[in-house]
mmCIF file of C-alpha atoms and ligand atoms in Angstrom:
data_model
loop_
_atom_site.group_PDB
_atom_site.id
_atom_site.type_symbol
_atom_site.label_atom_id
_atom_site.label_comp_id
_atom_site.label_asym_id
_atom_site.label_seq_id
_atom_site.Cartn_x
_atom_site.Cartn_y
_atom_site.Cartn_z
ATOM 1 C CA LYS M 1 99.769 99.435 118.938
ATOM 2 C CA THR M 2 97.087 102.023 118.233
ATOM 3 C CA LYS M 3 96.558 104.344 121.086
ATOM 4 C CA LEU M 4 94.306 106.980 119.619
ATOM 5 C CA VAL M 5 92.503 107.844 116.747
ATOM 6 C CA MET M 6 91.770 111.611 115.912
ATOM 7 C CA LEU M 7 88.458 112.660 113.770
ATOM 8 C CA ASN M 8 88.095 115.367 111.977
ATOM 9 C CA SER M 9 84.769 116.219 110.411
ATOM 10 C CA PRO M 10 83.981 118.688 108.503
ATOM 11 C CA SER M 11 87.233 117.569 107.337
ATOM 12 C CA ASN M 12 90.553 120.223 106.909
ATOM 13 C CA PRO M 13 91.656 119.776 104.160
ATOM 14 C CA THR M 14 89.235 118.263 102.517
ATOM 15 C CA GLY M 15 85.532 119.829 103.308
ATOM 16 C CA ALA M 16 84.393 115.844 103.604
ATOM 17 C CA VAL M 17 82.023 115.344 106.174
ATOM 18 C CA TYR M 18 81.079 111.943 108.033
ATOM 19 C CA THR M 19 77.577 111.054 107.851
ATOM 20 C CA LEU M 20 75.707 109.895 111.063
ATOM 21 C CA ASP M 21 75.867 105.913 109.814
ATOM 22 C CA GLU M 22 80.006 106.390 109.044
ATOM 23 C CA LEU M 23 80.273 106.931 112.095
ATOM 24 C CA LYS M 24 77.917 104.481 113.895
ATOM 25 C CA ALA M 25 80.160 102.072 111.586
ATOM 26 C CA LEU M 26 83.564 103.867 112.562
ATOM 27 C CA GLY M 27 81.960 103.636 116.549
ATOM 28 C CA GLU M 28 81.000 100.081 116.233
ATOM 29 C CA VAL M 29 84.880 99.269 115.155
ATOM 30 C CA LEU M 30 85.936 101.471 118.105
ATOM 31 C CA LEU M 31 84.122 99.616 120.396
ATOM 32 C CA LYS M 32 85.573 96.573 119.844
ATOM 33 C CA HIS M 33 89.271 98.269 120.686
ATOM 34 C CA PRO M 34 88.714 99.227 124.569
ATOM 35 C CA HIS M 35 92.445 100.207 124.697
ATOM 36 C CA VAL M 36 91.895 103.321 122.160
ATOM 37 C CA LEU M 37 90.886 106.516 123.104
ATOM 38 C CA VAL M 38 88.839 108.856 120.731
ATOM 39 C CA ALA M 39 89.780 112.423 119.823
ATOM 40 C CA THR M 40 87.081 114.558 117.496
ATOM 41 C CA ASP M 41 88.098 117.649 116.460
ATOM 42 C CA ASP M 42 84.409 119.427 116.031
ATOM 43 C CA MET M 43 86.454 122.994 115.023
ATOM 44 C CA TYR M 44 84.082 123.136 111.821
ATOM 45 C CA GLU M 45 80.959 122.252 113.498
ATOM 46 C CA HIS M 46 79.411 125.525 112.929
ATOM 47 C CA VAL M 47 81.811 125.851 108.564
ATOM 48 C CA ASN M 48 78.359 123.637 107.581
ATOM 49 C CA LEU M 49 77.353 124.113 104.246
ATOM 50 C CA THR M 50 74.818 122.054 103.275
ATOM 51 C CA GLY M 51 72.777 122.523 106.218
ATOM 52 C CA ASP M 52 72.697 119.160 107.528
ATOM 53 C CA LYS M 53 72.458 117.910 110.742
ATOM 54 C CA PHE M 54 76.110 117.950 112.170
ATOM 55 C CA TYR M 55 77.304 115.072 114.279
ATOM 56 C CA ASN M 56 80.452 113.728 116.064
ATOM 57 C CA ILE M 57 81.892 110.364 117.057
ATOM 58 C CA LEU M 58 79.821 110.639 120.373
ATOM 59 C CA ASN M 59 76.379 111.715 118.980
ATOM 60 C CA ALA M 60 77.209 107.845 117.155
ATOM 61 C CA THR M 61 77.887 106.190 119.440
ATOM 62 C CA PRO M 62 78.097 107.202 123.302
ATOM 63 C CA ALA M 63 79.318 104.165 124.997
ATOM 64 C CA LEU M 64 83.302 105.858 124.208
ATOM 65 C CA LYS M 65 82.148 108.728 126.287
ATOM 66 C CA ASP M 66 84.375 107.898 129.229
ATOM 67 C CA ARG M 67 87.416 107.366 126.346
ATOM 68 C CA CYS M 68 86.372 110.510 123.922
ATOM 69 C CA ILE M 69 87.853 113.686 124.018
ATOM 70 C CA VAL M 70 85.631 116.378 122.019
ATOM 71 C CA LEU M 71 87.697 119.217 120.588
ATOM 72 C CA ASN M 72 86.424 122.656 119.519
ATOM 73 C CA GLY M 73 87.401 126.625 119.693
ATOM 74 C CA VAL M 74 86.431 129.800 118.585
ATOM 75 C CA SER M 75 88.449 130.356 115.390
ATOM 76 C CA LYS M 76 86.342 129.361 112.918
ATOM 77 C CA ALA M 77 82.941 129.985 113.447
ATOM 78 C CA TYR M 78 83.817 133.374 115.112
ATOM 79 C CA SER M 79 86.194 134.423 112.874
ATOM 80 C CA MET M 80 88.620 134.914 115.779
ATOM 81 C CA THR M 81 91.870 132.741 115.295
ATOM 82 C CA GLY M 82 94.329 135.210 116.760
ATOM 83 C CA TRP M 83 92.402 134.581 119.889
ATOM 84 C CA ARG M 84 93.945 131.564 120.416
ATOM 85 C CA ILE M 85 90.821 129.692 122.862
ATOM 86 C CA GLY M 86 90.219 126.030 122.344
ATOM 87 C CA TYR M 87 88.076 124.054 124.285
ATOM 88 C CA ALA M 88 88.013 120.471 125.377
ATOM 89 C CA ALA M 89 85.629 118.134 127.362
ATOM 90 C CA GLY M 90 86.711 114.289 128.619
ATOM 91 C CA PRO M 91 87.668 112.200 130.746
ATOM 92 C CA SER M 92 88.909 114.169 134.159
ATOM 93 C CA TYR M 93 92.435 112.290 134.237
ATOM 94 C CA ILE M 94 92.953 113.503 130.190
ATOM 95 C CA ILE M 95 91.671 117.359 130.927
ATOM 96 C CA LYS M 96 93.581 117.111 133.923
ATOM 97 C CA ALA M 97 97.276 116.137 132.205
ATOM 98 C CA MET M 98 96.390 118.192 129.104
ATOM 99 C CA GLY M 99 95.919 121.750 132.175
ATOM 100 C CA ILE M 100 99.470 120.611 132.965
ATOM 101 C CA LEU M 101 101.206 120.294 129.809
ATOM 102 C CA GLN M 102 99.353 123.534 128.627
ATOM 103 C CA SER M 103 100.470 125.360 131.790
ATOM 104 C CA GLN M 104 104.184 124.855 131.093
ATOM 105 C CA SER M 105 104.143 125.354 127.636
ATOM 106 C CA THR M 106 101.912 128.162 126.396
ATOM 107 C CA SER M 107 100.829 129.031 130.229
ATOM 108 C CA ASN M 108 97.512 130.266 129.529
ATOM 109 C CA PRO M 109 95.283 131.933 126.874
ATOM 110 C CA THR M 110 94.709 136.083 127.858
ATOM 111 C CA SER M 111 91.700 137.004 129.968
ATOM 112 C CA ILE M 112 90.821 139.025 127.552
ATOM 113 C CA SER M 113 90.077 136.169 124.923
ATOM 114 C CA GLN M 114 88.694 134.171 127.291
ATOM 115 C CA VAL M 115 86.082 137.180 128.125
ATOM 116 C CA ALA M 116 85.711 137.241 123.946
ATOM 117 C CA ALA M 117 85.269 133.976 123.411
ATOM 118 C CA GLN M 118 82.702 133.547 126.637
ATOM 119 C CA THR M 119 80.857 136.475 124.837
ATOM 120 C CA ALA M 120 80.927 134.823 121.477
ATOM 121 C CA ILE M 121 80.063 131.499 122.518
ATOM 122 C CA GLU M 122 76.828 132.490 124.451
ATOM 123 C CA GLY M 123 75.747 135.822 122.911
ATOM 124 C CA PRO M 124 73.385 135.321 119.343
ATOM 125 C CA GLN M 125 74.687 133.517 117.126
ATOM 126 C CA ASP M 126 73.484 134.893 113.749
ATOM 127 C CA CYS M 127 76.233 136.218 113.289
ATOM 128 C CA ILE M 128 77.409 132.853 111.634
ATOM 129 C CA THR M 129 74.846 132.733 109.010
ATOM 130 C CA PRO M 130 76.003 135.826 106.530
ATOM 131 C CA MET M 131 79.424 134.292 107.083
ATOM 132 C CA LEU M 132 78.389 130.705 105.680
ATOM 133 C CA ASP M 133 76.434 132.417 103.036
ATOM 134 C CA ALA M 134 79.392 134.019 101.776
ATOM 135 C CA PHE M 135 80.909 130.937 102.170
ATOM 136 C CA LYS M 136 78.871 129.191 100.327
ATOM 137 C CA GLU M 137 78.995 131.534 97.161
ATOM 138 C CA ARG M 138 82.628 131.588 97.508
ATOM 139 C CA HIS M 139 82.388 127.429 97.620
ATOM 140 C CA ALA M 140 80.471 126.577 94.640
ATOM 141 C CA TYR M 141 82.432 129.602 92.983
ATOM 142 C CA VAL M 142 85.672 127.961 93.562
ATOM 143 C CA VAL M 143 84.665 124.123 92.574
ATOM 144 C CA ASP M 144 82.905 125.212 89.453
ATOM 145 C CA ARG M 145 85.778 126.915 87.965
ATOM 146 C CA PHE M 146 88.336 124.164 89.063
ATOM 147 C CA ASN M 147 86.402 121.280 87.513
ATOM 148 C CA THR M 148 86.659 123.575 84.081
ATOM 149 C CA ILE M 149 90.526 123.724 84.473
ATOM 150 C CA ARG M 150 92.247 121.602 82.388
ATOM 151 C CA GLY M 151 93.707 118.309 84.369
ATOM 152 C CA LEU M 152 91.887 118.912 87.631
ATOM 153 C CA SER M 153 88.885 117.984 89.171
ATOM 154 C CA CYS M 154 87.107 118.678 92.565
ATOM 155 C CA LEU M 155 84.643 117.383 94.766
ATOM 156 C CA LYS M 156 81.565 119.731 96.638
ATOM 157 C CA ALA M 157 82.860 119.945 100.345
ATOM 158 C CA GLY M 158 79.998 119.598 103.284
ATOM 159 C CA GLY M 159 81.746 122.138 105.801
ATOM 160 C CA ALA M 160 84.936 123.815 106.413
ATOM 161 C CA PHE M 161 86.290 126.388 103.805
ATOM 162 C CA TYR M 162 89.114 124.381 101.299
ATOM 163 C CA ALA M 163 88.422 123.267 98.040
ATOM 164 C CA PHE M 164 90.940 119.553 97.469
ATOM 165 C CA PRO M 165 91.230 119.583 93.740
ATOM 166 C CA ASP M 166 92.455 116.445 92.217
ATOM 167 C CA ALA M 167 95.558 117.307 90.097
ATOM 168 C CA ARG M 168 97.506 114.482 88.946
ATOM 169 C CA LYS M 169 96.062 115.554 85.455
ATOM 170 C CA ALA M 170 97.583 118.808 85.323
ATOM 171 C CA ILE M 171 100.851 117.587 87.659
ATOM 172 C CA SER M 172 101.823 115.064 84.511
ATOM 173 C CA ASN M 173 100.253 117.515 81.873
ATOM 174 C CA LEU M 174 103.018 120.481 83.064
ATOM 175 C CA HIS M 175 105.925 117.477 84.371
ATOM 176 C CA GLU M 176 105.755 116.300 80.133
ATOM 177 C CA THR M 177 105.894 119.447 78.666
ATOM 178 C CA GLY M 178 108.856 120.396 80.928
ATOM 179 C CA LYS M 179 107.525 123.064 83.239
ATOM 180 C CA ILE M 180 107.988 121.401 86.232
ATOM 181 C CA ALA M 181 110.828 118.977 86.780
ATOM 182 C CA GLU M 182 109.137 116.557 89.232
ATOM 183 C CA ALA M 183 105.819 115.402 88.752
ATOM 184 C CA SER M 184 105.023 116.152 92.264
ATOM 185 C CA ASP M 185 102.440 118.173 94.179
ATOM 186 C CA MET M 186 105.087 120.093 95.358
ATOM 187 C CA ALA M 187 106.882 121.132 92.524
ATOM 188 C CA LEU M 188 103.128 121.693 91.240
ATOM 189 C CA ALA M 189 103.011 124.106 94.515
ATOM 190 C CA GLU M 190 106.725 125.552 93.800
ATOM 191 C CA TYR M 191 105.415 126.343 90.063
ATOM 192 C CA LEU M 192 102.093 128.349 91.198
ATOM 193 C CA LEU M 193 104.003 130.198 93.758
ATOM 194 C CA GLU M 194 107.409 131.422 92.051
ATOM 195 C CA LYS M 195 105.713 132.264 88.212
ATOM 196 C CA PHE M 196 102.066 132.544 89.223
ATOM 197 C CA ASP M 197 102.500 134.091 92.787
ATOM 198 C CA VAL M 198 99.434 131.937 94.390
ATOM 199 C CA ALA M 199 99.906 129.896 97.105
ATOM 200 C CA VAL M 200 98.094 126.707 97.518
ATOM 201 C CA VAL M 201 98.998 123.808 100.130
ATOM 202 C CA PRO M 202 100.398 120.513 98.302
ATOM 203 C CA GLY M 203 98.091 117.258 99.066
ATOM 204 C CA SER M 204 101.131 115.578 100.675
ATOM 205 C CA ALA M 205 101.459 118.303 103.308
ATOM 206 C CA PHE M 206 98.110 116.133 104.668
ATOM 207 C CA GLY M 207 99.488 112.344 103.144
ATOM 208 C CA ALA M 208 97.596 113.075 99.310
ATOM 209 C CA GLU M 209 100.001 113.720 96.593
ATOM 210 C CA GLY M 210 98.799 114.805 93.784
ATOM 211 C CA TYR M 211 96.063 117.111 95.150
ATOM 212 C CA PHE M 212 96.238 120.554 96.770
ATOM 213 C CA ARG M 213 94.238 122.624 99.176
ATOM 214 C CA ILE M 214 92.986 126.129 98.720
ATOM 215 C CA SER M 215 91.120 128.441 101.147
ATOM 216 C CA PHE M 216 88.384 130.145 100.331
ATOM 217 C CA ALA M 217 88.409 132.707 103.711
ATOM 218 C CA THR M 218 89.581 135.134 101.809
ATOM 219 C CA SER M 219 87.238 137.623 99.230
ATOM 220 C CA MET M 220 85.571 137.053 96.306
ATOM 221 C CA ASP M 221 87.896 139.266 94.098
ATOM 222 C CA ASN M 222 91.717 137.251 95.889
ATOM 223 C CA LEU M 223 89.958 133.878 94.932
ATOM 224 C CA ILE M 224 88.539 135.392 91.065
ATOM 225 C CA ASN M 225 92.396 136.859 90.721
ATOM 226 C CA ALA M 226 94.114 133.698 92.175
ATOM 227 C CA LEU M 227 91.635 131.032 89.939
ATOM 228 C CA ASP M 228 92.071 133.343 86.819
ATOM 229 C CA ARG M 229 96.067 132.752 87.684
ATOM 230 C CA ILE M 230 95.789 129.046 88.039
ATOM 231 C CA GLU M 231 93.575 128.481 84.982
ATOM 232 C CA LYS M 232 96.618 130.325 83.283
ATOM 233 C CA ALA M 233 98.863 128.222 84.673
ATOM 234 C CA LEU M 234 97.389 124.898 83.995
ATOM 235 C CA SER M 235 96.266 125.631 80.162
HETATM 236 C C1 PLP Y 301 90.953 120.986 111.770
HETATM 237 C C2 PLP Y 301 91.249 121.768 112.878
HETATM 238 N N1 PLP Y 301 91.795 121.511 114.032
HETATM 239 C C3 PLP Y 301 92.176 122.866 114.861
HETATM 240 C C4 PLP Y 301 92.093 124.012 114.684
HETATM 241 C C5 PLP Y 301 93.037 124.813 115.253
HETATM 242 O O1 PLP Y 301 92.935 125.904 114.899
HETATM 243 P P1 PLP Y 301 92.940 127.046 116.136
HETATM 244 O O2 PLP Y 301 94.939 126.829 116.942
HETATM 245 O O3 PLP Y 301 93.212 128.471 115.325
HETATM 246 O O4 PLP Y 301 92.550 126.864 117.249
HETATM 247 C C6 PLP Y 301 92.542 123.982 112.955
HETATM 248 C C7 PLP Y 301 93.005 125.482 112.267
HETATM 249 O O5 PLP Y 301 93.201 125.469 111.364
HETATM 250 C C8 PLP Y 301 92.066 123.227 112.001
HETATM 251 O O6 PLP Y 301 92.099 123.365 110.754
#
């Protein structure tokens, strides 16, 4: 029944990164199911927090090339989110169909955005380094702080700019003390937003009940403020 397998590494929301061996193991399974298409969303390719080399499923299993679609864009690596430029490579019949669909739905991205994206991709890449240095500093701060807050535990990310703490204990603490009516990540997110002015995305939005996501694509001052408020909310 499966038509397409979608891979996203580094991941939104967890920041997890597949190793080459893990991708090879996935590739072996996919080779046994030739009717399945594979899409690899490499959007966070350059938002690499460990310095390890980037791999996608095609690097691991080149034999999937005829049924693999590689997706990427300029939003993250060059902070060009509003410019609306993504790009894809894949079998020509799929790319052609994507073009037809796109031209009838959003017509096309502006020519200004296209030239800006080309300049970003073809120009010097050293602008990425200071951005990564800032992300690494914020990542360390956020993960360390989450691991000191009551009821939270947080793994380190390998890439992207998200922290995805396990909040199951915090949720049950808040529920037991009557601060949230329902023991869910949605109730936790509402509580943080309504009472402490912090916006987080509940894990259930990604199929992971009991977790929440924060983005550290914001200033250290904002993060310190947000973490102080979350700490207060959960203490
Ligand atoms: C995993 C992933 N893929 C793709 C995108 C798309 O980015 P954009 O629509 O800005 O090109 C995002 C943005 O959040 C993302 O997290």
